Coordinates of C-alpha atoms in Angstrom, one line a residue:
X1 CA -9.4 21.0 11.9
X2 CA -12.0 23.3 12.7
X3 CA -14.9 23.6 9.9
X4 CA -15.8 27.3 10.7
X5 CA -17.6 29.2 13.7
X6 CA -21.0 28.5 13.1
X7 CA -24.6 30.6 14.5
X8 CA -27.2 28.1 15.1
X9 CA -30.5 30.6 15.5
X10 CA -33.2 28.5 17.3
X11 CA -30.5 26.0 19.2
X12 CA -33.2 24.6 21.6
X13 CA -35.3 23.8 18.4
X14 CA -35.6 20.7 16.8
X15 CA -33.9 22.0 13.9
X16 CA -31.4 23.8 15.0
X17 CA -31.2 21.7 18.7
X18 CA -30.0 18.6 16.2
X19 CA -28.1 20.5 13.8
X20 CA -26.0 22.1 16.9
X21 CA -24.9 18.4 18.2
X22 CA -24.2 17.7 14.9
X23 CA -21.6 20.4 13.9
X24 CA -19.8 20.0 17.5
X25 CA -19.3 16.7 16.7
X26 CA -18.6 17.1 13.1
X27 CA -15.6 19.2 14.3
X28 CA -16.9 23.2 14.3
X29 CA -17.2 26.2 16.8
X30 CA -20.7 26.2 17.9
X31 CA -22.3 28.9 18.9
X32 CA -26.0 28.8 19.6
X33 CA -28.2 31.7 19.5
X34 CA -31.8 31.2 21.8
X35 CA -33.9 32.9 24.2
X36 CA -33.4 30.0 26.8
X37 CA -29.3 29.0 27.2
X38 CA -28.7 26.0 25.0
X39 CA -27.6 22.7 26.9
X40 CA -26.0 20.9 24.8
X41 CA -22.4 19.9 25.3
X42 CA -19.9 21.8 23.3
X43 CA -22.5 24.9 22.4
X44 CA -22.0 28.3 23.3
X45 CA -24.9 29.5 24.7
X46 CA -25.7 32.4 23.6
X47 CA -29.3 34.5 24.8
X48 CA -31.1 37.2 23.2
X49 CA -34.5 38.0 21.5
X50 CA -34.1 38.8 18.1
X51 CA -37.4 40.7 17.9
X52 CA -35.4 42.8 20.2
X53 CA -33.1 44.6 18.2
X54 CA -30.8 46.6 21.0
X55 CA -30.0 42.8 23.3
X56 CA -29.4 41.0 20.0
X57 CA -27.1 44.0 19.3
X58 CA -25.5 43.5 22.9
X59 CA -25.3 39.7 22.7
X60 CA -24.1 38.8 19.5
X61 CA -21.6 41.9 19.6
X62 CA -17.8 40.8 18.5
X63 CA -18.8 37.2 17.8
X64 CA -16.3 36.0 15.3
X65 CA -19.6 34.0 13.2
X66 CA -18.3 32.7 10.2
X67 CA -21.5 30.5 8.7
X68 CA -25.4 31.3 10.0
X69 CA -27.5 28.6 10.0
X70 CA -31.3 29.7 11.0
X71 CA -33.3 27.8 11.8
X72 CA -36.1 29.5 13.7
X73 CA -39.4 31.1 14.0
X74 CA -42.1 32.9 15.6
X75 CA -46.0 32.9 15.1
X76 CA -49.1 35.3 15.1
X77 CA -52.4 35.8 15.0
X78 CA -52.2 36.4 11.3
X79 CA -50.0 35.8 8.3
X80 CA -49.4 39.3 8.0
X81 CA -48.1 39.8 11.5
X82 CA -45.8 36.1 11.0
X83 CA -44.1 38.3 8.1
X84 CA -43.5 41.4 9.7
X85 CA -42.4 39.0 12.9
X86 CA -40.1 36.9 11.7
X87 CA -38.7 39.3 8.9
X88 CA -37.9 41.8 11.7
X89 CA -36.0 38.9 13.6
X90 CA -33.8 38.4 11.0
X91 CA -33.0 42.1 10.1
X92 CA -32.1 42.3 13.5
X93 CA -29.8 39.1 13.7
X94 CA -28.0 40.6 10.0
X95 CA -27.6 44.0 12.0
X96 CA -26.0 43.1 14.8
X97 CA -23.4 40.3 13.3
X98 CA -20.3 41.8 11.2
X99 CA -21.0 40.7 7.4
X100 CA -17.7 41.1 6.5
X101 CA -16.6 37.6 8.2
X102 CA -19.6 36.2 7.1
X103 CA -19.4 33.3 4.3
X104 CA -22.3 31.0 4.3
X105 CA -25.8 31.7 5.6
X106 CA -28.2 28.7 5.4
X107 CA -32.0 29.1 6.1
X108 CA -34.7 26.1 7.2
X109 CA -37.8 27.2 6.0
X110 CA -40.3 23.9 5.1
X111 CA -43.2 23.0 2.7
X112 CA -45.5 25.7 3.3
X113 CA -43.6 27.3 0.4
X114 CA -45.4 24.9 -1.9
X115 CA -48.7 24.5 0.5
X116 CA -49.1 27.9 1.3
X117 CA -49.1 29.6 4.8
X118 CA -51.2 28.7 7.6
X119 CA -54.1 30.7 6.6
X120 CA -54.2 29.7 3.3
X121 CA -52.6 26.6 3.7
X122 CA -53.2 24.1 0.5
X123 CA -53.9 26.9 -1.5
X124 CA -51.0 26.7 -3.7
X125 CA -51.8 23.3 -5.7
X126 CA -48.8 23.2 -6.8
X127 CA -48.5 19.5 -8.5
X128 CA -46.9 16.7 -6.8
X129 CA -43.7 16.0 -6.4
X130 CA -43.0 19.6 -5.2
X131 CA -39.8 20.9 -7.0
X132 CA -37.7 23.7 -5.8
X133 CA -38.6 25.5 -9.1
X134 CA -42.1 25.8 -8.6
X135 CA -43.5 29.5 -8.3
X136 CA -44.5 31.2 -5.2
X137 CA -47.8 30.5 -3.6
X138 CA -49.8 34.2 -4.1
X139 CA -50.0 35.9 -1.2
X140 CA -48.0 36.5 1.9
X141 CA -45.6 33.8 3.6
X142 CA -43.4 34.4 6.1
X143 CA -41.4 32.0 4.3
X144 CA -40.4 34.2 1.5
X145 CA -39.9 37.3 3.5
X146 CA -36.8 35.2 5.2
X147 CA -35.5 34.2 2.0
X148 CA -35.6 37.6 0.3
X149 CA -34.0 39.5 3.4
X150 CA -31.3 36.8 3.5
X151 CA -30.8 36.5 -0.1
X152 CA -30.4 40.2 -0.4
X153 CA -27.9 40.4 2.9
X154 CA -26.1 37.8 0.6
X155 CA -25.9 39.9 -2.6
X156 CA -24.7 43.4 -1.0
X157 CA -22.0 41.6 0.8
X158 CA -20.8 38.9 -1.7
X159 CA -22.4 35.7 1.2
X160 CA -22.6 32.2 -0.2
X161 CA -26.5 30.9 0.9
X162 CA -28.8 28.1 0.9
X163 CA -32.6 27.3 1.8
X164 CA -33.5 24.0 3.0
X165 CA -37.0 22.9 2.7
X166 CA -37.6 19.9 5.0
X167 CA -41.3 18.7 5.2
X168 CA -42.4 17.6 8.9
X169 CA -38.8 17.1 11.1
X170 CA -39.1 14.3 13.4
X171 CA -36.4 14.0 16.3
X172 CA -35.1 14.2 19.9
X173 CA -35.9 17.8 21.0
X174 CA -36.3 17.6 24.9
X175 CA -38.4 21.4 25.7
X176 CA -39.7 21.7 21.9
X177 CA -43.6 20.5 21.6
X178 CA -43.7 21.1 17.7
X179 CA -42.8 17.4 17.2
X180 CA -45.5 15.4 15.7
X181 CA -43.2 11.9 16.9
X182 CA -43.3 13.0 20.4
X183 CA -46.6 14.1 19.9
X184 CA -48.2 10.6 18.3
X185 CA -45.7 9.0 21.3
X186 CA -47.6 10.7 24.2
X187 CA -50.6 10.3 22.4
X188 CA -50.3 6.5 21.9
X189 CA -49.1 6.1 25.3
X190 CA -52.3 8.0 26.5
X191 CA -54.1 5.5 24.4
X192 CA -52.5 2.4 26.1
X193 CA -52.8 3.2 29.4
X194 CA -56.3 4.6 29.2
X195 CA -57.7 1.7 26.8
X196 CA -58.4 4.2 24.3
X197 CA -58.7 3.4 20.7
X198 CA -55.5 4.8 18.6
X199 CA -57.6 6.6 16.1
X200 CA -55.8 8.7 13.5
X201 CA -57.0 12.2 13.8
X202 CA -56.5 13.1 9.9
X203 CA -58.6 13.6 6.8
X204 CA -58.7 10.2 4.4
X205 CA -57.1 12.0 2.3
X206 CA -53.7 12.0 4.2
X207 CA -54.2 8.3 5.1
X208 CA -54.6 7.2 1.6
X209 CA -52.3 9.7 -0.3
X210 CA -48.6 9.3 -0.2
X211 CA -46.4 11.5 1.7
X212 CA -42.8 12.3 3.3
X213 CA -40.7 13.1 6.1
X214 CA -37.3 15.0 7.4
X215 CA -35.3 13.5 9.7
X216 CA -33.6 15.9 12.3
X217 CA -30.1 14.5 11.7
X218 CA -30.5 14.2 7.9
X219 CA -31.9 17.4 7.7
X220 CA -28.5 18.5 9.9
X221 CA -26.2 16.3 7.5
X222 CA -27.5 18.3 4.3
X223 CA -27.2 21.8 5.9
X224 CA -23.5 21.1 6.7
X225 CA -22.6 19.4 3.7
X226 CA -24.4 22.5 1.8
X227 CA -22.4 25.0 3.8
X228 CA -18.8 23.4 2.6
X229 CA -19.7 22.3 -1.0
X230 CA -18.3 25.0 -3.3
X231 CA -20.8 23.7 -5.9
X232 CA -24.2 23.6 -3.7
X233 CA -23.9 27.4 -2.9
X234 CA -27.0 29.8 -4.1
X235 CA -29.5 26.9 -4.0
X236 CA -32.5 25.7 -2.7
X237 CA -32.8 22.2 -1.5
X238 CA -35.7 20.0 -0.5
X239 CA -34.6 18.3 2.4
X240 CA -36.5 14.6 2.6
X241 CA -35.8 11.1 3.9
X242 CA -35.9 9.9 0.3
X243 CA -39.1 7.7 0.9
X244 CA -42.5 7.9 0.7
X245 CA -44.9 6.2 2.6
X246 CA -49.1 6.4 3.5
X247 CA -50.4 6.8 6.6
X248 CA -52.8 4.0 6.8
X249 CA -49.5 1.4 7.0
X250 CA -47.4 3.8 8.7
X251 CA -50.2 4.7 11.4
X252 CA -50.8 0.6 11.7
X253 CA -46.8 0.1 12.4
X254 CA -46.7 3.1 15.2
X255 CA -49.8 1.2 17.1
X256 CA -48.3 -2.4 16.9
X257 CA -44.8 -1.2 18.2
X258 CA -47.1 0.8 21.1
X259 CA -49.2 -3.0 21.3
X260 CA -51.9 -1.1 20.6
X261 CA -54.7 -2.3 18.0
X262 CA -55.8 0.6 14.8
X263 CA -59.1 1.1 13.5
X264 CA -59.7 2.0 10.0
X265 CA -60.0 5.5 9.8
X266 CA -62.8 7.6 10.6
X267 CA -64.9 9.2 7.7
X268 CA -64.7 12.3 10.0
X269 CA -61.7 13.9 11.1
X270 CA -61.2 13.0 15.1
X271 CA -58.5 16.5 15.8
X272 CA -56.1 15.4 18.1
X273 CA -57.0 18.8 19.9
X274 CA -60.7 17.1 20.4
X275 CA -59.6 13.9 21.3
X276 CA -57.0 14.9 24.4
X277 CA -59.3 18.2 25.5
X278 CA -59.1 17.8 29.4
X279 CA -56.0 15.0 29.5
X280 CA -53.6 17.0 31.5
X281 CA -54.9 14.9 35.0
X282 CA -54.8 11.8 32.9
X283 CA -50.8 12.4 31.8
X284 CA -50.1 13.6 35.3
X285 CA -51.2 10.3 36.5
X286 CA -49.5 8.4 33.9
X287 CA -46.3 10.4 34.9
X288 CA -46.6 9.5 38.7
X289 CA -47.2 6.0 38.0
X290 CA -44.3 5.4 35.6
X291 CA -41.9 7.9 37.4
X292 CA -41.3 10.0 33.9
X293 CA -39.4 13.6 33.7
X294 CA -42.6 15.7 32.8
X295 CA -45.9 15.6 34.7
X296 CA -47.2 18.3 32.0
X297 CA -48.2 17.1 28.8
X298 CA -48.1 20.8 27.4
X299 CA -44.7 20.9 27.1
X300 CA -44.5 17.4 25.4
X301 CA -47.0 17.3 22.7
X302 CA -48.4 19.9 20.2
X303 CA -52.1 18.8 19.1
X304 CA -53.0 21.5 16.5
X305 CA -49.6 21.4 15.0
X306 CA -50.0 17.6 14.4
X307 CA -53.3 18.1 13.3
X308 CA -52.5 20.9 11.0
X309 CA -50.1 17.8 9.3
X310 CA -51.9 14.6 9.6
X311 CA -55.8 16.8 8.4
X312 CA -54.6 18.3 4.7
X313 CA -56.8 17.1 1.9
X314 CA -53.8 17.1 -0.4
X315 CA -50.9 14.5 -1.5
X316 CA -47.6 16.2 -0.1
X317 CA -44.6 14.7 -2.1
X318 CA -41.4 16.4 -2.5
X319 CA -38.9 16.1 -5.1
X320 CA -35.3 15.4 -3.9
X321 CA -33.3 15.0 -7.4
X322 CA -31.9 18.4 -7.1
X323 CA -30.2 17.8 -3.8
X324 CA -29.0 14.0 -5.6
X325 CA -27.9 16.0 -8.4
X326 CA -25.5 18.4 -6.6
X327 CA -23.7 15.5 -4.8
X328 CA -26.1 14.6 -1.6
X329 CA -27.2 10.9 -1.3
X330 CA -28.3 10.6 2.5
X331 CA -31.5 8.8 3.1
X332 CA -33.4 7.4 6.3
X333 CA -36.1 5.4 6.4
X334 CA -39.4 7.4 7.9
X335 CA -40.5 4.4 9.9
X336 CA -36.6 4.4 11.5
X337 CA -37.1 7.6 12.5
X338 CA -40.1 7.3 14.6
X339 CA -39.1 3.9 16.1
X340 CA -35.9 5.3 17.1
X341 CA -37.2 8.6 18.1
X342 CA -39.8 6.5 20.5
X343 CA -36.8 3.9 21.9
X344 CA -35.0 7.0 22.8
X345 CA -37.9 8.8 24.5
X346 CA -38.4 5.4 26.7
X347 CA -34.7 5.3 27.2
X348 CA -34.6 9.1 28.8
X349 CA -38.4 8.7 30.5
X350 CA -40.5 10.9 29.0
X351 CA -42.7 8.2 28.0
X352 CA -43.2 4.7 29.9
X353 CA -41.2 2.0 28.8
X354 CA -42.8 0.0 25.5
X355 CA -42.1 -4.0 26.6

């Protein structure tokens, strides 16, 4: 039986790239929404723009979408201009899309709704673990402008919704650099073939402090599973692997599976960004030598956006009893996920093999 036709906005994502697999195999009608044609197997590829409102209009027109699931975003210079952004893409995805066969719209946005957005990121302190219930960070957040378009879509046209909060998504996502475990893989790599010390770029504070992780396909499990519950609808769920771990074990257990030999850390931050300033020959070289896939370590690894994670000051622990408490009990171990992740990234040779 077919589950419903489903919109996944952002299919080439990490988010919605996953979730898209997921729900072909889990036994739906996928289409996925992207400026660049999804590739994977059993997606519809659909292309458009949404901050263009007329070829969003043309190429989602007639589209029998039963259940959104968005899962994307775009960024400015400014917090401001990430609001009025990202809030026009979605107006423009609700106008062109008949809400009349809509039932179920589901929404990834993350942990900045507790930490605040990236100019006033760790503003909120909101206590630890985070809980859905907590109040808004003051001031704007792109975040909350998706939820309260969505939300009021919902309400005028009687749509079942859900927000899922996931906090750092690590998985397979060949063309999407905001992945801190392809990231740290490249980055370890660069490290064993140079004879570079694996030095963790972060604040104490994160390797001390506890913390959490989403795993792609978890993430993908809860969204579905949200989607056809009756009882999860109207809810906002924190979407975790169910562990917590610190940094200064976790960090250790990524540079022994890599061979490589970890420092304490550094009094002083050591930014990614800093470190592998100038590296592009380096990777190039690395690629030729070990035959890999992509000679250009731009489009493999994201610096500041692992930075931005591994350098907060503050603990980052989210609550997932609601999510237990309405009938989800997936879990994945964070260390899994990276060792997996890194196997797989061998396996398809975007990294050199690891033994």
């Amino acid at each position: 039986m077919r589950k419903g036709n489903a919109l996944v906005v952002g299919a080439t994502g990490i988010t919605g790239g996953n979730l898209a697999q997921y729900l072909v195999a889990s036994g739906w009608t996928v289409y996925g929404l992207s400026r660049r044609p999804s590739k994977t197997p059993g997606v519809v590829p659909v292309s458009a723009d949404l901050l263009d409102e007329q070829a969003s209009a043309e190429a989602l027109k007639g589209l029998p979408i039963t259940h959104v699931f968005y899962c994307t975003w775009t960024q400015r210079d400014s917090e401001d201009e990430n609001v009025k952004a990202n809030g026009a893409m979605m107006n423009n995805l609700f106008a062109a899309l008949d809400p009349e066969r809509l039932t179920h719209v589901s929404l990834v946005t993350g942990t900045k709704q507790y930490l605040g957005s990236f100019e006033a990121y760790g503003s909120g302190k909101v206590e630890t673990p985070f809980r859905e219930s907590a109040e808004r960070v003051p001031g704007p957040n792109f975040y909350y402008t998706l939820e309260d378009i969505m939300r009021d879509v919902a309400e005028r046209y009687d749509i079942a919704w859900n927000v899922h909060r996931p906090h750092t998504v690590v998985g397979y996502a060949p063309g999407n650099i905001m992945n801190m475990g392809t990231t740290l893989a490249v980055y370890a790599t660069i490290c064993r073939e140079t004879g570079r010390a694996f030095t963790f770029p972060g604040s104490t504070e994160q390797w001390n402090y506890l913390t959490d992780m989403t795993d792609a396909l978890l993430l993908a499990r809860q969204m579905e599973w949200a989607a056809l519950a009756p009882g999860a609808a109207n809810q906002a769920f924190n979407t975790v692997n169910g562990d917590t771990f610190r940094w200064r074990r976790m960090w250790t257990e990524i540079g022994e599976y890599f061979g490589l030999e970890v420092a304490d850390c550094p009094e002083t931050p050591q930014p990614l960004e800093q470190q592998m300033a100038g590296i592009e020959d380096t990777w190039r070289e690395i690629a030729e030598r070990h035959d890999l896939i992509e000679p250009d370590v731009t489009k493999l690894a994201s610096w500041w956006h692992t930075d931005g994670d591994l350098g907060r000051t503050q603990e980052c622990v989210n609550d997932v009893n609601k999510c237990r408490d309405f009938g989800f009990y997936e879990h994945r171990e964070t260390r899994a996920s990276f060792l997996d992740l890194f196997d797989r990234l061998a396996a398809e040779r975007i990294i050199p093999p690891i033994r």
